[in-house]
Structures are given as structure tokens and as C-alpha cells.
Amino acid sequence: MKISAPKFMTDWKTGVVTGPEVQGVERRVRDLDGVFADEGAFSQLRPDRLVYRTACVFPVPEGTEGGVFWGTTFIEPGTVGAEYFMTKGHFHAKADRMESYFTFAGTGLLVLMDTARNCWAEEMTPGSTHLIPPYTAHRTVNTGDDVFSFGACWPSDAGHDYDSIAESGFSARAMRVDGSPVLVPA
Ligand code: PAN
Ligand code: ZN
């Protein structure tokens, strides 16, 4: 029987994923209007400045029941006023679908919010492993001075509901206070 080389490789130090058809999105300042609290500070940033990007493997079409997706998110270091660079965040469109996150490099926070808008956060450091519960919005925040990267594995039928977050946001924000991250009520 044939033994073949792996199709994809994940560099466990950096999170870089290589292989056929690795695809991702880039989120620059111009894509994140309304996400950060300090609009004045936001308007001072270069619109094309990179905030985060992903490198993902989608082995089955989006929406397929029973499949999984795999990918890394890289968040640049930076702040908008006192608020750390972060992802848009979302509930899953099929809100009961869970997800796992695991940190490769840098330091950050996983900010979670349930459907009653209770918000909490877990520290993310290399090796930290996180299981996002069902019905829980999730957003990641780079609280360090270097690129923060983490992997994710999620069901291919989960989908993304960005609209609820665009409309109502999270009930707390990760801010730098005296040099350290604090979760502040929004
Ligand atoms: C992740 C996220 C990724 C980017 O793969 O999609 O970190 O964050 P936003 O999607 O909120 O912009 C995931 O949670 N997938 O379900
Ligand atoms: Zn998700």
C-alpha cells in the first residue's frame, strides 16, 4: 500500500500553513470600519495597514455537513487608541457549532460572549488550547508586541454570522491599561 507525503504542513512555531490551495483573507484598516471604539484614533491609521490575515485549508465546500476546516490567523501588533488590534469576531451561522483554537506564537486573548451577552476571556500563549462552546461569539486580540498567531479547526457547516456583532458588538473590549490587557465593559 502506498504511503504518501503529507498534503499540508503547519509550522508549529509560526503557524504558517503550506500546501495546495491554502487560501485566506486579509483584513486591513479599511475593512474594519466600526469595529474599534476610538473613531478618532481609527481615522489616523493608514487605510491599507494590515490588521490580520488568515491561511486556511477548505477540503470540502463551505456548508458541507460533517467536514472540518483548518487554518491559522495572524494578528499584527498594534492598537487603536488603547484598544488592541483584534478580529471582527462572530457567532457561527449554525450557532451550536463548536470550534477549537490553539496558539502558535505571541500572546493574546480569546474574548467570548454568550447569547445573553455575558463576556469573558481566556489568555492565549503558545500551546494554549481553547474549546469554544456552542452558541458563543468569539474574537481574538493581540495583546503583545509581536505577531500573534493561532490555529483553528471548525465544522465546515458552521458558517459565520458577522452581522449580529456588527450591529451590537461584544459587551466588553480588550484595552491596554497601564501597559496590561484589561477587559472593559463596552
Ligand atoms: C476563525 C476566524 C479568524 C478570523 O478562523 O474566522 O480568526 O476572525 P473573523 O472571522 O472573526 O474575522 C474562526 O473562528 N472560524 O470559524
Ligand atoms: Zn469561528
GROMACS .gro file of C-alpha atoms and ligand atoms in nm:
model
  203
    1MET     CA    1   0.000   0.000   0.000
    2LYS     CA    2   0.115   0.350  -0.079
    3ILE     CA    3   0.250   0.586   0.187
    4SER     CA    4   0.247   0.944   0.064
    5ALA     CA    5   0.392   1.269   0.192
    6PRO     CA    6   0.150   1.486   0.390
    7LYS     CA    7  -0.058   1.716   0.174
    8PHE     CA    8  -0.034   2.015   0.408
    9MET     CA    9   0.224   2.126   0.662
   10THR     CA   10   0.171   2.353   0.963
   11ASP     CA   11   0.482   2.512   1.112
   12TRP     CA   12   0.417   2.465   1.482
   13LYS     CA   13   0.636   2.764   1.576
   14THR     CA   14   0.483   3.025   1.346
   15GLY     CA   15   0.151   2.875   1.232
   16VAL     CA   16   0.242   2.911   0.864
   17VAL     CA   17   0.039   2.658   0.662
   18THR     CA   18   0.174   2.534   0.329
   19GLY     CA   19   0.029   2.301   0.070
   20PRO     CA   20  -0.201   2.309  -0.232
   21GLU     CA   21  -0.490   2.554  -0.223
   22VAL     CA   22  -0.409   2.730   0.101
   23GLN     CA   23  -0.631   3.037   0.089
   24GLY     CA   24  -0.705   3.323   0.316
   25VAL     CA   25  -0.841   3.669   0.369
   26GLU     CA   26  -0.668   3.990   0.465
   27ARG     CA   27  -0.833   4.245   0.692
   28ARG     CA   28  -0.686   4.590   0.664
   29VAL     CA   29  -0.785   4.908   0.846
   30ARG     CA   30  -1.020   5.000   0.560
   31ASP     CA   31  -1.212   4.670   0.613
   32LEU     CA   32  -1.271   4.731   0.984
   33ASP     CA   33  -1.481   5.045   0.997
   34GLY     CA   34  -1.694   5.047   1.314
   35VAL     CA   35  -1.505   4.765   1.485
   36PHE     CA   36  -1.291   4.974   1.724
   37ALA     CA   37  -1.426   5.213   1.988
   38ASP     CA   38  -1.199   5.515   1.929
   39GLU     CA   39  -1.310   5.651   1.590
   40GLY     CA   40  -1.067   5.945   1.610
   41ALA     CA   41  -0.766   5.715   1.659
   42PHE     CA   42  -0.901   5.480   1.390
   43SER     CA   43  -0.921   5.763   1.135
   44GLN     CA   44  -0.549   5.835   1.192
   45LEU     CA   45  -0.442   5.487   1.074
   46ARG     CA   46  -0.332   5.422   0.715
   47PRO     CA   47  -0.632   5.256   0.542
   48ASP     CA   48  -0.410   4.988   0.385
   49ARG     CA   49  -0.239   4.891   0.714
   50LEU     CA   50  -0.274   4.516   0.769
   51VAL     CA   51  -0.452   4.418   1.093
   52TYR     CA   52  -0.490   4.041   1.043
   53ARG     CA   53  -0.489   3.769   0.781
   54THR     CA   54  -0.573   3.402   0.758
   55ALA     CA   55  -0.425   3.098   0.578
   56CYS     CA   56  -0.681   2.817   0.558
   57VAL     CA   57  -0.748   2.476   0.409
   58PHE     CA   58  -1.105   2.406   0.291
   59PRO     CA   59  -1.111   2.039   0.188
   60VAL     CA   60  -1.489   2.035   0.122
   61PRO     CA   61  -1.731   2.307   0.006
   62GLU     CA   62  -1.848   2.553   0.271
   63GLY     CA   63  -2.172   2.425   0.423
   64THR     CA   64  -2.086   2.055   0.394
   65GLU     CA   65  -2.216   1.862   0.695
   66GLY     CA   66  -1.953   1.653   0.872
   67GLY     CA   67  -1.641   1.816   0.726
   68VAL     CA   68  -1.378   2.027   0.900
   69PHE     CA   69  -1.180   2.336   0.806
   70TRP     CA   70  -0.831   2.419   0.927
   71GLY     CA   71  -0.643   2.745   0.933
   72THR     CA   72  -0.416   2.996   1.100
   73THR     CA   73  -0.494   3.357   1.186
   74PHE     CA   74  -0.207   3.606   1.215
   75ILE     CA   75  -0.287   3.930   1.401
   76GLU     CA   76  -0.039   4.217   1.375
   77PRO     CA   77   0.068   4.403   1.690
   78GLY     CA   78  -0.095   4.742   1.730
   79THR     CA   79  -0.364   4.946   1.897
   80VAL     CA   80  -0.642   5.182   1.801
   81GLY     CA   81  -0.619   5.431   2.085
   82ALA     CA   82  -0.594   5.196   2.386
   83GLU     CA   83  -0.775   4.906   2.214
   84TYR     CA   84  -0.562   4.620   2.086
   85PHE     CA   85  -0.575   4.500   1.725
   86MET     CA   86  -0.831   4.220   1.703
   87THR     CA   87  -1.051   4.020   1.470
   88LYS     CA   88  -1.407   4.122   1.379
   89GLY     CA   89  -1.546   3.826   1.572
   90HIS     CA   90  -1.859   3.626   1.502
   91PHE     CA   91  -2.115   3.374   1.616
   92HIS     CA   92  -2.134   3.074   1.388
   93ALA     CA   93  -2.429   3.091   1.147
   94LYS     CA   94  -2.521   2.745   1.280
   95ALA     CA   95  -2.475   2.882   1.630
   96ASP     CA   96  -2.445   2.545   1.804
   97ARG     CA   97  -2.123   2.458   1.617
   98MET     CA   98  -1.811   2.448   1.835
   99GLU     CA   99  -1.454   2.530   1.733
  100SER     CA  100  -1.105   2.469   1.868
  101TYR     CA  101  -0.826   2.731   1.880
  102PHE     CA  102  -0.460   2.664   1.968
  103THR     CA  103  -0.185   2.922   1.996
  104PHE     CA  104   0.139   2.908   1.795
  105ALA     CA  105   0.318   3.237   1.869
  106GLY     CA  106   0.276   3.563   2.055
  107THR     CA  107   0.029   3.648   2.326
  108GLY     CA  108  -0.336   3.731   2.306
  109LEU     CA  109  -0.683   3.693   2.439
  110LEU     CA  110  -0.979   3.488   2.324
  111VAL     CA  111  -1.284   3.700   2.402
  112LEU     CA  112  -1.605   3.500   2.429
  113MET     CA  113  -1.968   3.612   2.459
  114ASP     CA  114  -2.279   3.401   2.512
  115THR     CA  115  -2.624   3.481   2.373
  116ALA     CA  116  -2.717   3.662   2.699
  117ARG     CA  117  -2.417   3.894   2.623
  118ASN     CA  118  -2.209   3.768   2.916
  119CYS     CA  119  -1.849   3.827   2.812
  120TRP     CA  120  -1.529   3.665   2.937
  121ALA     CA  121  -1.178   3.599   2.807
  122GLU     CA  122  -0.905   3.335   2.811
  123GLU     CA  123  -0.533   3.411   2.785
  124MET     CA  124  -0.368   3.272   2.472
  125THR     CA  125   0.001   3.178   2.484
  126PRO     CA  126   0.198   2.926   2.273
  127GLY     CA  127   0.042   2.584   2.326
  128SER     CA  128  -0.276   2.711   2.489
  129THR     CA  129  -0.576   2.518   2.362
  130HIS     CA  130  -0.930   2.652   2.366
  131LEU     CA  131  -1.264   2.488   2.302
  132ILE     CA  132  -1.523   2.746   2.203
  133PRO     CA  133  -1.861   2.639   2.339
  134PRO     CA  134  -2.177   2.625   2.129
  135TYR     CA  135  -2.377   2.949   2.096
  136THR     CA  136  -2.071   3.159   2.183
  137ALA     CA  137  -1.933   3.452   1.985
  138HIS     CA  138  -1.553   3.458   1.961
  139ARG     CA  139  -1.293   3.722   1.882
  140THR     CA  140  -0.915   3.718   1.925
  141VAL     CA  141  -0.694   4.006   2.036
  142ASN     CA  142  -0.318   4.058   2.002
  143THR     CA  143  -0.202   4.189   2.340
  144GLY     CA  144   0.172   4.159   2.266
  145ASP     CA  145   0.440   4.341   2.066
  146ASP     CA  146   0.488   4.066   1.806
  147VAL     CA  147   0.266   3.891   1.555
  148PHE     CA  148   0.014   3.673   1.737
  149SER     CA  149  -0.078   3.351   1.555
  150PHE     CA  150  -0.319   3.074   1.641
  151GLY     CA  151  -0.472   2.778   1.463
  152ALA     CA  152  -0.839   2.696   1.432
  153CYS     CA  153  -1.036   2.385   1.341
  154TRP     CA  154  -1.409   2.417   1.286
  155PRO     CA  155  -1.701   2.234   1.122
  156SER     CA  156  -1.747   2.305   0.752
  157ASP     CA  157  -2.119   2.372   0.805
  158ALA     CA  158  -2.066   2.627   1.086
  159GLY     CA  159  -2.067   2.940   0.870
  160HIS     CA  160  -2.010   3.291   1.008
  161ASP     CA  161  -2.263   3.537   1.145
  162TYR     CA  162  -2.080   3.872   1.139
  163ASP     CA  163  -2.399   4.082   1.127
  164SER     CA  164  -2.501   4.037   1.494
  165ILE     CA  165  -2.157   4.158   1.601
  166ALA     CA  166  -2.160   4.446   1.350
  167GLU     CA  167  -2.499   4.552   1.493
  168SER     CA  168  -2.449   4.503   1.868
  169GLY     CA  169  -2.075   4.440   1.919
  170PHE     CA  170  -1.932   4.249   2.212
  171SER     CA  171  -2.029   4.363   2.563
  172ALA     CA  172  -1.662   4.410   2.657
  173ARG     CA  173  -1.346   4.536   2.488
  174ALA     CA  174  -0.981   4.440   2.545
  175MET     CA  175  -0.793   4.760   2.631
  176ARG     CA  176  -0.435   4.836   2.734
  177VAL     CA  177  -0.445   4.990   3.082
  178ASP     CA  178  -0.108   5.079   3.240
  179GLY     CA  179   0.058   4.850   2.985
  180SER     CA  180  -0.155   4.542   3.056
  181PRO     CA  181  -0.469   4.400   2.897
  182VAL     CA  182  -0.798   4.460   3.077
  183LEU     CA  183  -1.145   4.351   2.967
  184VAL     CA  184  -1.354   4.667   2.997
  185PRO     CA  185  -1.736   4.677   2.970
  186ALA     CA  186  -1.828   4.829   2.632
  187PAN     C1  187  -1.151   3.174   1.261
  187PAN     C2  188  -1.176   3.322   1.224
  187PAN     C3  189  -1.048   3.402   1.203
  187PAN     C4  190  -1.076   3.549   1.164
  187PAN     O1  191  -1.095   3.104   1.156
  187PAN     O2  192  -1.259   3.326   1.110
  187PAN     O3  193  -0.973   3.404   1.322
  187PAN     O4  194  -1.169   3.610   1.250
  187PAN     P1  195  -1.307   3.669   1.193
  187PAN     O5  196  -1.368   3.559   1.110
  187PAN     O6  197  -1.390   3.700   1.313
  187PAN     O7  198  -1.272   3.787   1.110
  187PAN     C5  199  -1.287   3.117   1.304
  187PAN     O8  200  -1.331   3.145   1.413
  187PAN     N1  201  -1.356   3.046   1.215
  187PAN     O9  202  -1.480   3.000   1.245
  188ZN      ZN  203  -1.543   3.071   1.437
   0.00000   0.00000   0.00000
